[in-house]
Coordinates of C-alpha atoms and ligand atoms in Angstrom, one line a residue:
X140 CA 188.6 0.0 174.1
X141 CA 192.1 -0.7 174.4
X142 CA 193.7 -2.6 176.6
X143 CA 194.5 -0.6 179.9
X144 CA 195.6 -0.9 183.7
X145 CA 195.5 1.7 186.8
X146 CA 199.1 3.0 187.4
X147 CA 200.0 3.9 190.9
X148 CA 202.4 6.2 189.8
X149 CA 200.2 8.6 187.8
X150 CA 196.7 7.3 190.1
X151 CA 195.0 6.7 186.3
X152 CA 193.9 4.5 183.9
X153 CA 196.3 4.1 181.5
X154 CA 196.4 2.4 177.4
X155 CA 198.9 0.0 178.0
X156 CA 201.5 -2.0 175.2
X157 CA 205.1 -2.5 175.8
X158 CA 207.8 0.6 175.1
X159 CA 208.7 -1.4 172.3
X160 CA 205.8 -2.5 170.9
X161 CA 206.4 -6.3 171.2
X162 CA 207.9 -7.5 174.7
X163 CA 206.9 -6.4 178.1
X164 CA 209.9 -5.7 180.5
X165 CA 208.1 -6.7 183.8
X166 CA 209.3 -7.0 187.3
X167 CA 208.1 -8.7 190.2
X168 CA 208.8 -9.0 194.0
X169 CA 208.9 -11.9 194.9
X170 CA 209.3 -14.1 197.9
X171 CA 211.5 -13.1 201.3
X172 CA 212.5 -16.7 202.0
X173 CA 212.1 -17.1 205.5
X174 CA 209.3 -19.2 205.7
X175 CA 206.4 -21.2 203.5
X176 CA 204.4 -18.6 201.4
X177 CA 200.9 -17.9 202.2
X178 CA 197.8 -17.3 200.2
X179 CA 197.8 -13.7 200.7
X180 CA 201.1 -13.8 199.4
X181 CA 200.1 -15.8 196.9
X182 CA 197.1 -13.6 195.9
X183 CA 199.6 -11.4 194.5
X184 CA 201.6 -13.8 192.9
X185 CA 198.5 -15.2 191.4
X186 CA 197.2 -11.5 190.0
X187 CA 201.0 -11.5 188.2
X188 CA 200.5 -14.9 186.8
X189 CA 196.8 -13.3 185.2
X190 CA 198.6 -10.5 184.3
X191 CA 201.5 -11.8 182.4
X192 CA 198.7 -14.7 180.5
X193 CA 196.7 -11.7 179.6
X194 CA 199.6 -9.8 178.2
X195 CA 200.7 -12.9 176.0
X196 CA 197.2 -13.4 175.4
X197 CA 197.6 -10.2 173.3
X198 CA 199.7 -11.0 171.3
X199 CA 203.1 -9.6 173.6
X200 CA 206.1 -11.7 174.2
X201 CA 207.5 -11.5 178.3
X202 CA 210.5 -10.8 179.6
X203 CA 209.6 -11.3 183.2
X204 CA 212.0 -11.1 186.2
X205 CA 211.0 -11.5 189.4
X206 CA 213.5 -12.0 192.1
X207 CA 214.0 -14.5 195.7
X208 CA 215.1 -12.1 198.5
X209 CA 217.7 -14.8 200.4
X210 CA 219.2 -12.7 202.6
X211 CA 217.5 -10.0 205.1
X212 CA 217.2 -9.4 209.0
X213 CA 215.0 -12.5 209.7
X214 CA 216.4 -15.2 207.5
X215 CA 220.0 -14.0 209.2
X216 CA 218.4 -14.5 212.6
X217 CA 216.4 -18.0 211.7
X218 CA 219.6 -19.4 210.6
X219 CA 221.4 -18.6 213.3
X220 CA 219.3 -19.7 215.3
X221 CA 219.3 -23.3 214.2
X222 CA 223.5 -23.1 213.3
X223 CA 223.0 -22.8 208.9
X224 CA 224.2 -20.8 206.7
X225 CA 222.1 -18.8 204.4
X226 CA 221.7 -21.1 201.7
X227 CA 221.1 -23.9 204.0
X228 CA 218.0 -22.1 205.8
X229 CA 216.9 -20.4 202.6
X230 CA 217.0 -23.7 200.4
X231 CA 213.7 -25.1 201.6
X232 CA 211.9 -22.2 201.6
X233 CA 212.7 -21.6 198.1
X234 CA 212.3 -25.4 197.3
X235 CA 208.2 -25.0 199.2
X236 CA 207.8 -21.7 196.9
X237 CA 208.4 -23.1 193.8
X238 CA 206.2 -26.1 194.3
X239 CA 203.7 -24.2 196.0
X240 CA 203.6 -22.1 192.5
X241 CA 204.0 -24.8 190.7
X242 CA 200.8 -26.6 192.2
X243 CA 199.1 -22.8 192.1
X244 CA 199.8 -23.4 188.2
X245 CA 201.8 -19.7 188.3
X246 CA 203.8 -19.3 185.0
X247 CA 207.6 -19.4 185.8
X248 CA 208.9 -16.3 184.9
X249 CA 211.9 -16.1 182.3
X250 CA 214.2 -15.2 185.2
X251 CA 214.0 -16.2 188.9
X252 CA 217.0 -14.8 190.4
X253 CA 218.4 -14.8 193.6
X254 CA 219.8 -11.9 195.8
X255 CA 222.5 -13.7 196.8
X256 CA 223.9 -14.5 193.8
X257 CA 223.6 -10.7 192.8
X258 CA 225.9 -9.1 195.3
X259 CA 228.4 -7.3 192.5
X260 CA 225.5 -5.3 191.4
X261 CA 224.1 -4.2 193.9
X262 CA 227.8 -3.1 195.1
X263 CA 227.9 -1.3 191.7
X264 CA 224.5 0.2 192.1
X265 CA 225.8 1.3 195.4
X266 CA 228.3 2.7 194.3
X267 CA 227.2 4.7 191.1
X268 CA 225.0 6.4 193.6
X269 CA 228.1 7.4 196.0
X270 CA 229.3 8.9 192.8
X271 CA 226.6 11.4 192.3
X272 CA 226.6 12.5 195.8
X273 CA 223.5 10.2 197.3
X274 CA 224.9 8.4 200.3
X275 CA 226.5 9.0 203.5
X276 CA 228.4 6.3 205.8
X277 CA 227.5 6.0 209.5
X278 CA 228.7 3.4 212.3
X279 CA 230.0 0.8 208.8
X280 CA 226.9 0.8 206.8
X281 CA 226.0 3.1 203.9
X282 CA 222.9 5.3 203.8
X283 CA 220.6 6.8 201.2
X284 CA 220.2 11.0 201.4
X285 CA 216.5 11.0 200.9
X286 CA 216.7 14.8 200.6
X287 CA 219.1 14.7 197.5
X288 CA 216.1 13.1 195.9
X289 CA 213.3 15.7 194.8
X290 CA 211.0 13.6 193.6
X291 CA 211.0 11.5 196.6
X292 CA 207.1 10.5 197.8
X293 CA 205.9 10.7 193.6
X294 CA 204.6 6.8 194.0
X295 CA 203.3 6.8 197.2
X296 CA 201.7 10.6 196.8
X297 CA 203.4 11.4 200.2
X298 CA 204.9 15.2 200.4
X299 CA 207.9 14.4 202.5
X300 CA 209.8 17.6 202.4
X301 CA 209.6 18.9 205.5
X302 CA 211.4 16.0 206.7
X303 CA 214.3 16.1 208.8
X304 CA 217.6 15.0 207.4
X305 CA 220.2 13.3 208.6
X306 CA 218.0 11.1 210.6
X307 CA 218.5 7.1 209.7
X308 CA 216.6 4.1 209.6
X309 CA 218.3 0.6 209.4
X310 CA 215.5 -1.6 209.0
X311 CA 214.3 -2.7 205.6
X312 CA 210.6 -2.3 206.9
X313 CA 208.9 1.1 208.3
X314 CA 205.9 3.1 207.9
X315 CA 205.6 6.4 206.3
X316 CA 205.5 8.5 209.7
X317 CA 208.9 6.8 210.0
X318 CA 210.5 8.2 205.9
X319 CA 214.1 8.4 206.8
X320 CA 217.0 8.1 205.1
X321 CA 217.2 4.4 204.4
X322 CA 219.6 1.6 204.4
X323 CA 221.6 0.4 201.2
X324 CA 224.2 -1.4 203.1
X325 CA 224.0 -2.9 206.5
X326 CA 226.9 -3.2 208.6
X327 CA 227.7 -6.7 210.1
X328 CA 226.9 -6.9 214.0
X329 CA 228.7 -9.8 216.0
X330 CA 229.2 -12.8 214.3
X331 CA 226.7 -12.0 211.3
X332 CA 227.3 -13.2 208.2
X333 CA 229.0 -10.6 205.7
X334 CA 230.6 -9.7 201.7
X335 CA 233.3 -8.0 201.7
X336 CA 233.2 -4.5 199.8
X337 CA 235.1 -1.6 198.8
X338 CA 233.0 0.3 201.2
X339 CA 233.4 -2.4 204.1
X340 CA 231.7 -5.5 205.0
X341 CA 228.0 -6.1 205.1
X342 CA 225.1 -7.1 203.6
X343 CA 222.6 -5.1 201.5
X344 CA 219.4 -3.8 202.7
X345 CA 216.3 -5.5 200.6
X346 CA 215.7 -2.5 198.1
X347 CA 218.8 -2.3 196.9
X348 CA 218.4 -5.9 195.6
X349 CA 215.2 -5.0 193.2
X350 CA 216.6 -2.3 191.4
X351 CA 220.2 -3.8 191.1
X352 CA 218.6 -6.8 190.0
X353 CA 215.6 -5.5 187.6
X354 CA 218.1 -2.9 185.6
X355 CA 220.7 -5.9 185.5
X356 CA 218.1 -8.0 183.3
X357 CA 215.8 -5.4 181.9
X358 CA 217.2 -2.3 181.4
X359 CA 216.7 1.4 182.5
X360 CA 212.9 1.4 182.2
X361 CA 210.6 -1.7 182.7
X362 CA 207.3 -1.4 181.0
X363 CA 205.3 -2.9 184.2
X364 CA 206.9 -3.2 188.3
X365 CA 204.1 -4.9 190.5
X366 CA 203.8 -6.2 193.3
X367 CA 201.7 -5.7 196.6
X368 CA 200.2 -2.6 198.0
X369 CA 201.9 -3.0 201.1
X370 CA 205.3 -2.7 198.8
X371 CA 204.3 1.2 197.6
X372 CA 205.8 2.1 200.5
X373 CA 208.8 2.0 201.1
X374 CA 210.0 -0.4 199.0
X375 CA 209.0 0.5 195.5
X376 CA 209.7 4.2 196.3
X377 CA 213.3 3.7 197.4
X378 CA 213.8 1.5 194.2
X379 CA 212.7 4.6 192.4
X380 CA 215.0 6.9 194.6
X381 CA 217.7 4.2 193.7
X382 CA 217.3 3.5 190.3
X383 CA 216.6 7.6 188.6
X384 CA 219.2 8.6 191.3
X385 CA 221.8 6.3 189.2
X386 CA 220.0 6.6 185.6
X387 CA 218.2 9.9 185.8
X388 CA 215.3 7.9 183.8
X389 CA 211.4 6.7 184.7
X390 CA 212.5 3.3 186.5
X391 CA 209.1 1.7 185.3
X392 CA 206.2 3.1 183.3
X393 CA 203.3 1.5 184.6
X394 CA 203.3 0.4 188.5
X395 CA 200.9 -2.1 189.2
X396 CA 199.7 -2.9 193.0
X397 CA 197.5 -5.9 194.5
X398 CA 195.2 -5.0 197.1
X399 CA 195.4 -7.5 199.9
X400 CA 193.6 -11.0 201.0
X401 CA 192.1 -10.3 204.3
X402 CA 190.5 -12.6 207.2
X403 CA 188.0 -10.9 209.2
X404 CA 189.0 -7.3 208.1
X405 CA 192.9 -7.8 208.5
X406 CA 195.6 -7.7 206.3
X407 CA 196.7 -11.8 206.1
X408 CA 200.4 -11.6 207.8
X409 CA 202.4 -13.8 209.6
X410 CA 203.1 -10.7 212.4
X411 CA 199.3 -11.0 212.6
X412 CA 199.3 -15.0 213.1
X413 CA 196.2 -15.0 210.9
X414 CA 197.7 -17.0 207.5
X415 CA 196.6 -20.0 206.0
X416 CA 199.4 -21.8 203.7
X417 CA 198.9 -23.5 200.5
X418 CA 200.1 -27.2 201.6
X419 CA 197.6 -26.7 205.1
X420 CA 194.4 -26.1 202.6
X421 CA 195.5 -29.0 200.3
X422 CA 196.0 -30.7 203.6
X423 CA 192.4 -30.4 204.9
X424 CA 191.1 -31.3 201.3
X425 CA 191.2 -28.3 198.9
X426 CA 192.7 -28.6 195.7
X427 CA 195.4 -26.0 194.8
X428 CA 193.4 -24.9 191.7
X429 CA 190.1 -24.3 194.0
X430 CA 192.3 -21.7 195.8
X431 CA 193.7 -20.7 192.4
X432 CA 190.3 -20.1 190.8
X433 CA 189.2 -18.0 194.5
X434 CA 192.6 -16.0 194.7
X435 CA 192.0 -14.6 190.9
X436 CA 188.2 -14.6 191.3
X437 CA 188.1 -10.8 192.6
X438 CA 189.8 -8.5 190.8
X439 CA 192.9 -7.3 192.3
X440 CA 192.3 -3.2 193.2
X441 CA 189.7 -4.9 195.6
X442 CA 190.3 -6.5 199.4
X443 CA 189.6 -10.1 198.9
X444 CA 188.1 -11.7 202.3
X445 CA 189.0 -15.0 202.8
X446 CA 186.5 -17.3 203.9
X447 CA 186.2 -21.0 203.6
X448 CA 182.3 -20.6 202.3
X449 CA 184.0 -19.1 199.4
X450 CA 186.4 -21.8 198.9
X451 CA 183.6 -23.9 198.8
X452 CA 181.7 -21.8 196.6
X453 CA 184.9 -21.8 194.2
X454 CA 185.1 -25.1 194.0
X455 CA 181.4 -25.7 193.2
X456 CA 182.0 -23.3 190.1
X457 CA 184.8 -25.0 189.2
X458 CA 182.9 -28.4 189.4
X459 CA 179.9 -26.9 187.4
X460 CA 182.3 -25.5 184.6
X461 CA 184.1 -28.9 184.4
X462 CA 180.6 -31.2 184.5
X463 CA 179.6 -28.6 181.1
X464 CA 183.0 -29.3 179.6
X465 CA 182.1 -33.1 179.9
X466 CA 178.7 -33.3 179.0
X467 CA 180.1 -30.9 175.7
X468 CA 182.7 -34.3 175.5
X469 CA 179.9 -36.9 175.7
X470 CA 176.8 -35.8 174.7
X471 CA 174.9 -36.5 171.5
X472 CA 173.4 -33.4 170.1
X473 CA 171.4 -33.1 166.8
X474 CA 173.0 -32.0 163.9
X475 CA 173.2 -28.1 162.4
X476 CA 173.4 -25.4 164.2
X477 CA 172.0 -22.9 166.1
X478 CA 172.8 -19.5 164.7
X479 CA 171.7 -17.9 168.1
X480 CA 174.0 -19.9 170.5
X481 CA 177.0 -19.7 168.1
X482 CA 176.0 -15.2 168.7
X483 CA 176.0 -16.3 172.3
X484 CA 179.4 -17.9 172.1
X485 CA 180.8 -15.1 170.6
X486 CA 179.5 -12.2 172.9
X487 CA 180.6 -14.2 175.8
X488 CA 184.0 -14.1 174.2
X489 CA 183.8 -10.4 173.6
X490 CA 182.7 -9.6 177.0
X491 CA 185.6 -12.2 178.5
X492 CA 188.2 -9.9 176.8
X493 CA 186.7 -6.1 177.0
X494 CA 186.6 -7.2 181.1
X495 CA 190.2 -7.9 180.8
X496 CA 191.6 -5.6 178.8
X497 CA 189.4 -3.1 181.6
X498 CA 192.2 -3.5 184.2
X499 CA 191.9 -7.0 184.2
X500 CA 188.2 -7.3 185.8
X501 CA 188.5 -10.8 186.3
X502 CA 185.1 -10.7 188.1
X503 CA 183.1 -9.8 185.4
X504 CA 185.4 -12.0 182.8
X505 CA 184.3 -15.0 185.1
X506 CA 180.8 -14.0 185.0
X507 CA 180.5 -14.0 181.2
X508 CA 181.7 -17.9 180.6
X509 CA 179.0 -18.6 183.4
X510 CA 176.0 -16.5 181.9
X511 CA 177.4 -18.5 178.6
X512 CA 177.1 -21.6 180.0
X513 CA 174.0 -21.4 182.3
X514 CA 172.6 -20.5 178.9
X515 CA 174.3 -22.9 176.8
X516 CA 173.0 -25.7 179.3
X517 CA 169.4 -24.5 179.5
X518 CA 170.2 -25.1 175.3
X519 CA 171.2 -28.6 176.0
X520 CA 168.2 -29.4 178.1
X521 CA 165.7 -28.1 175.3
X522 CA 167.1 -29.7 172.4
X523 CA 168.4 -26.2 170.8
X524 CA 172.2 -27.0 171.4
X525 CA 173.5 -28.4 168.0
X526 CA 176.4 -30.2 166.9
X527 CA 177.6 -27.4 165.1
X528 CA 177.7 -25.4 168.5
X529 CA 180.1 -27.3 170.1
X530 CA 183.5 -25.7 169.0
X531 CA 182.5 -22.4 169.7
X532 CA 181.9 -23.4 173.1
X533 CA 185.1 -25.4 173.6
X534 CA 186.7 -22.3 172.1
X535 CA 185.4 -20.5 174.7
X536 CA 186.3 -22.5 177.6
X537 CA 190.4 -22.7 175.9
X538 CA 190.5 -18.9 176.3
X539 CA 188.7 -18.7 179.2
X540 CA 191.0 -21.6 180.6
X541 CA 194.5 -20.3 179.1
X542 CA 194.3 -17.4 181.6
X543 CA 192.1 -18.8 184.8
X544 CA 193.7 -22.7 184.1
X545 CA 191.0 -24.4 186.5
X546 CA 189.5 -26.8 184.5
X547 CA 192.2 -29.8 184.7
X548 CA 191.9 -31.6 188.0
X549 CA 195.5 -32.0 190.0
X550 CA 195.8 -35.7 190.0
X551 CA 196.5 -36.4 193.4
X552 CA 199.6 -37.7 194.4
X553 CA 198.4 -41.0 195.7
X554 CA 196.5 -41.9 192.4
X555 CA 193.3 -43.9 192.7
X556 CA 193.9 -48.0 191.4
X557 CA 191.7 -49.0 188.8
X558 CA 190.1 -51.3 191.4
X559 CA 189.3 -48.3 194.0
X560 CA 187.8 -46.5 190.8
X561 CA 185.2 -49.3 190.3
X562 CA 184.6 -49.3 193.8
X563 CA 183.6 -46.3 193.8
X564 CA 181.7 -46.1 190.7
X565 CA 179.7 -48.7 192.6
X566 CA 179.1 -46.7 195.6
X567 CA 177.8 -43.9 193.3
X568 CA 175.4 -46.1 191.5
X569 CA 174.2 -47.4 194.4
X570 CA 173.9 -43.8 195.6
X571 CA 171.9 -43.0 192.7
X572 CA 169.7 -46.1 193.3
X573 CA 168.4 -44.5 196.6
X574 CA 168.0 -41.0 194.5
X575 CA 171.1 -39.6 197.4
X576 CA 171.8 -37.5 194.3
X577 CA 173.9 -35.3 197.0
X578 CA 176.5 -38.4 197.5
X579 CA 176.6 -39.2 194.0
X580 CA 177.5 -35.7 193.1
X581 CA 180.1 -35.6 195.8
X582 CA 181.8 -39.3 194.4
X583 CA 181.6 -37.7 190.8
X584 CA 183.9 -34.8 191.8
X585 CA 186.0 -36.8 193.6
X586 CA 186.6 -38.8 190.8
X587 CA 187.4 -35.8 188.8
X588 CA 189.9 -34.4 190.9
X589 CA 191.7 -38.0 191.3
X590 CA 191.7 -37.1 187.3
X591 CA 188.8 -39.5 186.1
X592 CA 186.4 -38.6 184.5
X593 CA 182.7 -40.5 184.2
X594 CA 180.1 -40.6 181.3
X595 CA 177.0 -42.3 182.1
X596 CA 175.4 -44.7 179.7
X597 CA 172.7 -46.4 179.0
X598 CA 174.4 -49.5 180.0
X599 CA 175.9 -47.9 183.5
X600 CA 178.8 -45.7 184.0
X601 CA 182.2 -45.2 181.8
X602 CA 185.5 -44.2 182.7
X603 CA 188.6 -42.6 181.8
X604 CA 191.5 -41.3 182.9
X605 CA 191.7 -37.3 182.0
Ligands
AMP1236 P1 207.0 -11.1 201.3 O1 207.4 -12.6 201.1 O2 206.5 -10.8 202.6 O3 208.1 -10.2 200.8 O4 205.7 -10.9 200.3 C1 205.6 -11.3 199.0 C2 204.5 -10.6 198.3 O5 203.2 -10.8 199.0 C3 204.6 -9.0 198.3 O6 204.3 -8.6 197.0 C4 203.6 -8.6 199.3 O7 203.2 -7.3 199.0 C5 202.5 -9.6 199.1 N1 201.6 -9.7 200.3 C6 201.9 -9.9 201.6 N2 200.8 -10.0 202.4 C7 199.8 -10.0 201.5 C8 198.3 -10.1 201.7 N3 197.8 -10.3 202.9 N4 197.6 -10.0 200.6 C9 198.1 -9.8 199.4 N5 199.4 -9.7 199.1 C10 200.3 -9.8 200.2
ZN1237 ZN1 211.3 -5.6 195.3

């Protein structure tokens, strides 16, 4: 089966490669930033980083834009608030994002760009649609005509033609009961910040930016725009509105949607009050890749509850898949090969790619590398595991690992001495002394995600750094 993924736009299962063949024009929205990021957030940022590995891992080259969203309503009132501009309040935020991706092990995309830096177009964009008879001015700022658009509701599947025209909303965010005609450029009120335009001062509303921004870099028609489902609407249908209003062409082929991270049944949102943040897990303990490995653990058309017994659980897997990779390091196995397990190895390999390629089922992806290796270890144990086995089961874990990118521990920023390592190495023996096989376990991983990694020996344990 070819590779596929579920379009929003067309509510199917659709093959999937590039317009071109070879490079996948892809969009992403990113970050408003108004604030640190959190993990629901960065669920979907983490299903785009799996999304654009898999789609190099086929053999496509990316051209992947996704943008910062520096100006809106509540970065204009933060800053206020504490006297800054926009670039002084929005700095940090940005800063915290990209180390937050950065520890999250996201992909940088091959442009970041920045609404503020993007004004021009968007006053073109504006303006091309003026030209073709799509906005109206009222009290300073410019409007969208919803009912010059037809096709209006196509991505959302909302019939919204019985709705009243004429009537206006000015902010960027609004349920479907409230479709109105929408906001492409916000008058300044009091002192606001403001560009000055040939259709008067202001700033533009947030999906203006996308579309200015994604045609600037990719052209008329991207092959893939994702983001979150809250995004379908209204912001990825008024970038459609926008874009065919201006180009009279699909915007995007293929629009791509990830369902949210919940807690307790509710969407994670900061409205809510109900968010966790990357740096206040690390904080209590939790490696970035443990949250990593449990945002892409469920694929991403499903609600993924958020719990910390499955952070735990995450990080037990990831500890499990990292103790095989070491005993495959250190172990002595007889020579040959077993024909059977080097089958085994490549099914599991098979099965890891038919469940991406299916809409990327990173559920059932995960689950074949574990039936693998539960299998491959109850081999090691019995004496069937050969020498001749072990590349195709490091091959395994490089693919597995070039898209799910668990297996190297964050070295922490502290570092551990080489004294402190000893000192714990002796704890752990002595654990292992009283058979507290629980608190030798627990030092082992600690060692590993301070990077060092132990192989016991006859003659006691041996260290390295990873
Ligand atoms: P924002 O910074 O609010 O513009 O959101 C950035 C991205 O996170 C968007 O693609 C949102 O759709 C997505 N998002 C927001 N909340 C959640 C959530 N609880 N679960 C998954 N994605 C979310
Ligand atoms: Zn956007």
């Amino acid at each position: 089966m070819p590779l596929r993924f579920y379009n929003t736009l067309t509510l199917k299962v659709e093959p999937f490669a590039p317009a071109d063949g070879k490079i996948v024009r892809m969009y992403t929205c990113g970050p408003t930033v108004y604030n640190y990021a959190h993990i629901g957030n960065l669920r979907t940022f983490a299903f785009e980083d799996v999304l654009r590995r898999w789609l190099l891992a086929r053999g496509f080259a990316m051209k992947h834009v996704m943008n910062i969203t520096d100006v809106d309503d509540k970065i204009i009132r933060n800053a206020g608030a504490k006297n800054q501009t926009i670039a002084e309040y929005t700095a940090e935020y940005t800063t915290a994002f990209e180390e937050d991706a950065a520890k999250l092990r996201l992909q940088r995309p091959e442009y970041m760009v920045k609404a503020t830096e993007h004004i021009p177009e968007m006053v073109q964009a504006i303006e091309a649609l003026t030209a073709k008879g799509y906005t109206y001015q009222s009290d300073g700022s410019v409007y969208y005509r919803i009912s010059r658009f037809p096709e209006y509701g196509k991505l959302s599947h909302n019939d919204f033609s019985g709705i009243r025209a004429g009537a206006r909303v000015d902010v960027d965010e609004y349920d479907k009961a409230d479709a109105r005609d929408f906001v492409l450029w916000k008058a300044p009120k009091g002192a606001e910040p403001f560009w000055d335009t040939p259709f008067g001062p202001g700033r533009p509303g947030w999906h203006i930016e996308c579309s200015a921004m994604a045609m600037k870099y990719l052209g008329e028609t991207l092959d893939i725009h994702a983001g979150g489902v809250d995004l379908i609407f209204p912001h990825h249908e008024n970038e459609i509105a926008q874009s065919e209003g201006i180009t009279c062409k699909p915007f995007a082929r293929f629009w791509m949607h990830c369902e949210f991270l919940n807690v307790d049944s509710q969407k994670m949102s900061k409205s809510v009050g109900n968010i966790y943040t990357l740096r206040e897990l690390m904080e209590m303990g939790h490696a970035p890749e443990t949250v990593r490995y449990l945002l892409i653990s469920v694929p991403y058309r499903k609600k993924l509850n958020f719990t910390f017994d499955g952070l735990q659980a995450a990080k037990t897997t990831i500890d499990r898949l990292r103790n095989f990779k070491m005993r495959l390091e250190t172990a002595k196995f007889a020579a040959g090969v077993s024909e059977k397990l080097t089958e085994r190895a490549a099914t599991a390999v098979q099965s890891f790619e038919d469940s991406l390629d299916d809409d990327l089922n990173t559920a059932e992806a995960l689950a074949a590398v574990f039936e693998y290796v539960r299998d491959a270890n109850t081999a090691m144990d019995s004496g069937e595991f050969c020498a001749g086995n072990v590349a195709g089961a490091f091959d395994l874990l490089r693919r597995f690992d070039d898209i799910v990118d668990v297996l190297r521990p964050t070295v922490t920023e502290t570092g551990l001495s080489d004294d402190q390592i000893t000192l714990k190495i002796q704890e752990r023996s002595a654990a292992k002394k009283v058979k507290n096989f629980a608190l030798s376990d627990q030092i082992r991983g600690e060692l590993l995600e301070a990077g060092v990694v132990l192989e016991d020996t006859k003659d006691g344990a041996r260290w390295k750094r990873k």
